[in-house]
Short mmCIF file of C-alpha atoms in Angstrom, two decimals:
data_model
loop_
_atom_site.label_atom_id
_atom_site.label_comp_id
_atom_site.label_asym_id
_atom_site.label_seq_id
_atom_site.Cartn_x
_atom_site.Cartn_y
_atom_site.Cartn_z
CA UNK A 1 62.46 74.88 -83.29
CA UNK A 2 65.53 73.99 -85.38
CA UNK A 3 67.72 73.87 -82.16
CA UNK A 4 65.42 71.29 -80.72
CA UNK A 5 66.88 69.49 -83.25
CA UNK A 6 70.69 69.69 -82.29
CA UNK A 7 72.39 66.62 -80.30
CA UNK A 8 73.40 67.26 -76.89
CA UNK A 9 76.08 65.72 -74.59
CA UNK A 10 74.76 62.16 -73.18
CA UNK A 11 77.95 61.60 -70.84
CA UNK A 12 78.18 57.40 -71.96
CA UNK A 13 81.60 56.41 -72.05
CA UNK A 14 81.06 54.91 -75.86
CA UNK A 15 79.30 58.11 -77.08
CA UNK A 16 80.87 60.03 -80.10
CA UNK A 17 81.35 63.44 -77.62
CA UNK A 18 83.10 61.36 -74.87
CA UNK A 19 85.43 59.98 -77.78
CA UNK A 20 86.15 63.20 -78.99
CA UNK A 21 87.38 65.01 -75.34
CA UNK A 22 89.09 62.01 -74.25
CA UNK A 23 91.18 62.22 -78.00
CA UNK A 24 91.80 66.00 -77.24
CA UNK A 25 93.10 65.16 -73.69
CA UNK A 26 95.06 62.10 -75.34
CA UNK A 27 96.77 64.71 -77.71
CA UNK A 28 97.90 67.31 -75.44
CA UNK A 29 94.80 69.52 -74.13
CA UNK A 30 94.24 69.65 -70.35
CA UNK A 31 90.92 70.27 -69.34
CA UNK A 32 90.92 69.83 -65.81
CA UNK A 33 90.53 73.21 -63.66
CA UNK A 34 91.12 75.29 -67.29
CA UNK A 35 89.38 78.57 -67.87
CA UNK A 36 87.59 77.02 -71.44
CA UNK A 37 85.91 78.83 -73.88
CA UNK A 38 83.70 76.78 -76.42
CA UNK A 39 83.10 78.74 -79.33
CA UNK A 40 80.11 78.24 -81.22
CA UNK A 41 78.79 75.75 -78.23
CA UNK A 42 75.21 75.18 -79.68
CA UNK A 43 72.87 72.89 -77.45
CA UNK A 44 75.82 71.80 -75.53
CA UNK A 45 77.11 68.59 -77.37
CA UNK A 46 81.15 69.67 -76.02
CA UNK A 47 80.13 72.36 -73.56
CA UNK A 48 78.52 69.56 -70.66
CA UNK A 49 81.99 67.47 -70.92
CA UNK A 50 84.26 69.98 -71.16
CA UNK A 51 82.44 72.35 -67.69
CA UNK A 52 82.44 68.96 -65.33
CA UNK A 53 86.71 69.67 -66.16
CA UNK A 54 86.64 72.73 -65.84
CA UNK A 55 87.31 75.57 -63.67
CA UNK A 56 84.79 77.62 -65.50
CA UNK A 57 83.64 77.38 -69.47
CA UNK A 58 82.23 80.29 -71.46
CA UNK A 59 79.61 78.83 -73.50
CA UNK A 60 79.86 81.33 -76.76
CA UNK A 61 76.95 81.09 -79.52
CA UNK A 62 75.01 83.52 -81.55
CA UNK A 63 71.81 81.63 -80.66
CA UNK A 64 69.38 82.31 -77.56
CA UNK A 65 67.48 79.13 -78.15
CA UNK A 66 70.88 77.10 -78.44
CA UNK A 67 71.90 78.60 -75.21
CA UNK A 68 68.67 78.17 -73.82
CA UNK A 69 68.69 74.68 -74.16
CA UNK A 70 72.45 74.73 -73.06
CA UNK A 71 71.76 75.82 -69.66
CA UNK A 72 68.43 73.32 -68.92
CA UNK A 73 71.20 70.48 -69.55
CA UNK A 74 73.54 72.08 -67.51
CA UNK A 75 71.40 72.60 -64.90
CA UNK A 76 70.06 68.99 -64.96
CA UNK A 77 73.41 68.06 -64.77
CA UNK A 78 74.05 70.20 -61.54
CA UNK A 79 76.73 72.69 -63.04
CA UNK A 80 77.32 76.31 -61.58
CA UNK A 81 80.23 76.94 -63.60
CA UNK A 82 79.25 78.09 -67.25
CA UNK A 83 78.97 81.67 -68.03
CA UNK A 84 76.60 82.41 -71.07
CA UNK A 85 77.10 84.61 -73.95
CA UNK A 86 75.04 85.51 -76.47
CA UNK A 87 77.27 87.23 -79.23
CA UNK A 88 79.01 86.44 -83.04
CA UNK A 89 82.25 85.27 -82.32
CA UNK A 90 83.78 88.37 -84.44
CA UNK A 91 81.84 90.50 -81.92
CA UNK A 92 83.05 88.95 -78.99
CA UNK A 93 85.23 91.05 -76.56
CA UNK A 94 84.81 89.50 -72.56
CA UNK A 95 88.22 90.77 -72.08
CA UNK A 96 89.00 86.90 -70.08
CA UNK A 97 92.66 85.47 -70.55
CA UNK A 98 91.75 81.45 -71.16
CA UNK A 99 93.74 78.19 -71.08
CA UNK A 100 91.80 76.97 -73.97
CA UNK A 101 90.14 77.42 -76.60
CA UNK A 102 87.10 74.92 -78.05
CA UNK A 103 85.68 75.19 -81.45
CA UNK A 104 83.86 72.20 -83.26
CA UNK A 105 82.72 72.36 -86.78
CA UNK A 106 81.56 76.25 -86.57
CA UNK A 107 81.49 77.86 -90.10
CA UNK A 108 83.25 81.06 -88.36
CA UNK A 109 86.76 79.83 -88.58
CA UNK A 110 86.30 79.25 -92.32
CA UNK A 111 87.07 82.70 -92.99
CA UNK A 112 90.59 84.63 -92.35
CA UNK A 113 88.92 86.98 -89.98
CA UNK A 114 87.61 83.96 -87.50
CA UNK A 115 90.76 82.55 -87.82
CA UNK A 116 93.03 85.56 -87.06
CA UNK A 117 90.84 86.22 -83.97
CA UNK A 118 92.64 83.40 -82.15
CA UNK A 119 95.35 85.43 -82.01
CA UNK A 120 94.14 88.11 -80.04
CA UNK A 121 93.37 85.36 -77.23
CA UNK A 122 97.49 84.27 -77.10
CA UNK A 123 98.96 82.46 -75.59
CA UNK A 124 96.46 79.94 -74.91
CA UNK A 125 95.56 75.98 -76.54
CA UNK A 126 92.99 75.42 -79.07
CA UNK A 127 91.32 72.42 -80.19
CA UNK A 128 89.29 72.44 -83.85
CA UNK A 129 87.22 70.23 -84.83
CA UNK A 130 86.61 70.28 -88.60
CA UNK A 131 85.24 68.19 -91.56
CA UNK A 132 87.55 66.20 -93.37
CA UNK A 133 85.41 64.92 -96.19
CA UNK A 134 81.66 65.86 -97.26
CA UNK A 135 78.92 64.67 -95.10
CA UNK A 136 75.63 63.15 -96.35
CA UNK A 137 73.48 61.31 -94.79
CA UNK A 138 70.84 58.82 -96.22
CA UNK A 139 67.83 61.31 -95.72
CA UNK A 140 69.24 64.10 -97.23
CA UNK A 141 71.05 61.69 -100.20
CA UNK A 142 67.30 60.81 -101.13
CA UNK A 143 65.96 64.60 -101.20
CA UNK A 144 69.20 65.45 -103.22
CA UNK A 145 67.84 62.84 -105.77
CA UNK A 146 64.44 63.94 -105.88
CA UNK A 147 64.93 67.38 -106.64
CA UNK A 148 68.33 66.79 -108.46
CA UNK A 149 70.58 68.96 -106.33
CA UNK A 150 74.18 68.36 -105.77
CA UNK A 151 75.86 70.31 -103.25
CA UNK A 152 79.23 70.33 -102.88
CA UNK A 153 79.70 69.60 -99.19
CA UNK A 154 81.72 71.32 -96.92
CA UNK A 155 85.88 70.50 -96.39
CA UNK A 156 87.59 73.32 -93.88
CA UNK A 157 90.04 71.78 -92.28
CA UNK A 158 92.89 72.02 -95.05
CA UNK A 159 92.31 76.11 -94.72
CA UNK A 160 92.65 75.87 -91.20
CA UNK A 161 95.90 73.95 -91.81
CA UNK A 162 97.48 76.00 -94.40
CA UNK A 163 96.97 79.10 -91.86
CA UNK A 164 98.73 77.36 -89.38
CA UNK A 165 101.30 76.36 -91.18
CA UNK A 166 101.62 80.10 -92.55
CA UNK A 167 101.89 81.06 -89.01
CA UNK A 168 104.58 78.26 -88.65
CA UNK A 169 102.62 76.99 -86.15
CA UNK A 170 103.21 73.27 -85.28
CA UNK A 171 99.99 71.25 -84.50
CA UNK A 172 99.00 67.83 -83.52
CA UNK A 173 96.31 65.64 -85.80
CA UNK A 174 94.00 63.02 -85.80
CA UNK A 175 91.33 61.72 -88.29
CA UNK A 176 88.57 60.43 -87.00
CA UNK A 177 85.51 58.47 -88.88
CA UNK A 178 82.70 56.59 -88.10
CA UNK A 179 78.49 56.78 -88.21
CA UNK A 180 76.24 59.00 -86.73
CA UNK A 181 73.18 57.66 -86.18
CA UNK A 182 70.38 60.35 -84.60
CA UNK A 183 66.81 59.65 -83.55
CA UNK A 184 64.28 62.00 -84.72
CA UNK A 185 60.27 62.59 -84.07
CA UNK A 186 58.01 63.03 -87.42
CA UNK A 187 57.44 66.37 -86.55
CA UNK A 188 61.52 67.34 -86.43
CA UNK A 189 63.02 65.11 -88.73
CA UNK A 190 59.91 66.76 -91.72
CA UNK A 191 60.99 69.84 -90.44
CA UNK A 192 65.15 69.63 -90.88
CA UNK A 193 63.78 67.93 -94.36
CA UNK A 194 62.34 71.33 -95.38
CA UNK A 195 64.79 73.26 -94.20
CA UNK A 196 67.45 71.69 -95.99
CA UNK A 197 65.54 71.66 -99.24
CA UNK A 198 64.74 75.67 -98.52
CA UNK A 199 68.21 76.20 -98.18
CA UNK A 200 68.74 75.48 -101.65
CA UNK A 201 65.53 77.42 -103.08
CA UNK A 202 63.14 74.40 -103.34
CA UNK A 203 60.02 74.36 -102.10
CA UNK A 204 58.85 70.56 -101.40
CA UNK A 205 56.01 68.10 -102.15
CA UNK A 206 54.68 67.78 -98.95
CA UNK A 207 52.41 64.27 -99.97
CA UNK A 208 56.12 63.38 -101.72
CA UNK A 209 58.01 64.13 -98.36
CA UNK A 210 55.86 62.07 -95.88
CA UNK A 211 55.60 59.21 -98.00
CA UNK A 212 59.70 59.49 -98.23
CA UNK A 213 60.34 59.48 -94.61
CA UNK A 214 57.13 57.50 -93.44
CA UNK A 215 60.11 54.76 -94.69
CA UNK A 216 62.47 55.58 -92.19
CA UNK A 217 60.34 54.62 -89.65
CA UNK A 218 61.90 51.79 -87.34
CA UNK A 219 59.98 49.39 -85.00
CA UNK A 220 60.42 51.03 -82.10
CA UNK A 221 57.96 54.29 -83.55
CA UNK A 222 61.02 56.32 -84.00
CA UNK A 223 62.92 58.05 -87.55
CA UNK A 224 66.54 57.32 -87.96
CA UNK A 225 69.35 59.03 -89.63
CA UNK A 226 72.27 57.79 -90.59
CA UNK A 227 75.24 59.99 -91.83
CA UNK A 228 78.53 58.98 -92.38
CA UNK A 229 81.44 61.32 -91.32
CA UNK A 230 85.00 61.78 -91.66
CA UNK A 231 86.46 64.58 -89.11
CA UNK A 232 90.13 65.89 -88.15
CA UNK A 233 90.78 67.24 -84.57
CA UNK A 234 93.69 70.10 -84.53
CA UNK A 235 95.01 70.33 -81.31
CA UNK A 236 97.70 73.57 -81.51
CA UNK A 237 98.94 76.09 -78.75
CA UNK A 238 99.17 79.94 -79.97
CA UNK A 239 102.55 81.39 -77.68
CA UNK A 240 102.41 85.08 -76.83
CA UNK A 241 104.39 86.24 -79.38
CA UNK A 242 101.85 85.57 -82.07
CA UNK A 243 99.32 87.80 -80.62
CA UNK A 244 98.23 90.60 -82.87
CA UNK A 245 100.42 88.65 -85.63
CA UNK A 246 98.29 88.66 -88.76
CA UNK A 247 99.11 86.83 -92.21
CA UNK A 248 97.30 87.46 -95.44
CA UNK A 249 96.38 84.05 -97.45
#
């Protein structure tokens, strides 16, 4: 159920995914007829945008349901050019040379090991999306309160730099910020509530928890969420010579 929950690629011109590909395009990625892998893809919020470019697109993610839900888009959308692959991205080994590589916000590429595996997929160009600055958003802010949690937030893209720069590898950057603002049933938005608070060991107040959101209701019958967010695109290209290259932090 929780990748029900996931955004997916819309296509409007003024949408926050359309931003993002043109900005990658804009500083130095060329998507148009590229073998593209999209690491991590999830329900497709990248993977849609980046397979009407391209030649073909791996969609990569650990999840069936994410992939699942992946394809019915694609399909809706009339592609015939995605290959599907349900596997870690440690474990992956397709063996395909690509033009580029996509990642956006995947936890992976936090650790040295997710990182280094780039490497092995020289030369090619890779565009990372990563967080910036700690995201909240006004839902969670309240259940923070109410149960007196304080997590710290998560802030990977200064790893991803200092790696680069151990590898003396130049890369292009941009910081981008703005409001996300996602629609959610009852049902869903209770359900990411409980997740979140599980996450953390808590168990909530059910009566407490649909009072709490029964005030996020809007007039047109739906929930709204509202998070801020501060995010830096990478855009680097690994050369040959790096592959197999590994640096200890």
């Amino acid at each position: 159920k929780r990748a029900a929950t996931f955004p997916t690629y819309t296509g409007q011109a003024d949408s926050y995914e359309v931003g993002m590909l043109n900005l990658a395009k804009k500083e130095g990625a060329v998507l148009h007829d590229k073998l593209i892998l999209d690491v991590g893809c999830g329900s497709g919020l990248y993977s849609i945008g980046l397979a009407l470019e391209a030649r073909r697109l791996t969609a990569l993610d650990i999840s069936p349901e994410m992939l699942s839900m992946l394809k019915a888009k694609a399909d809706s959308w009339g592609l015939e050019n995605i290959d599907y692959v349900q596997s870690d991205w440690l474990d992956f080994d397709r063996g395909d040379a690509y033009d580029l590589i996509f990642c956006s916000m995947n936890p992976v590429f936090r650790d040295l090991s997710g990182r280094e595996k780039l490497l092995s997929f020289a030369p090619v160009k890779v565009v990372y999306i990563g967080f910036a600055a700690p995201m909240r958003s006004d839902v969670t802010s309240g259940l923070y309160e109410k149960y007196d949690l304080d997590p710290e937030g998560v802030v990977d893209v200064p790893d991803m730099k200092d790696w680069l720069k151990g590898l003396n590898l130049k890369f292009r950057s941009s910081i981008v910020s703005g409001l996300w603002r996602v629609s959610f049933s009852f049902a869903d938005l209770r359900y990411n509530c409980i997740n979140t608070l599980n996450n953390y060991g808590v168990r909530p107040e059910l009566d407490w928890l649909n009072d709490y959101l029964a005030q996020l209701l809007d007039d047109g019958g739906r929930f709204i969420e509202s998070t801020p967010y501060t995010v830096e695109m990478l855009v680097f290209q690994i050369p040959t010579e790096q592959k197999g290259i590994t640096k200890k932090e």
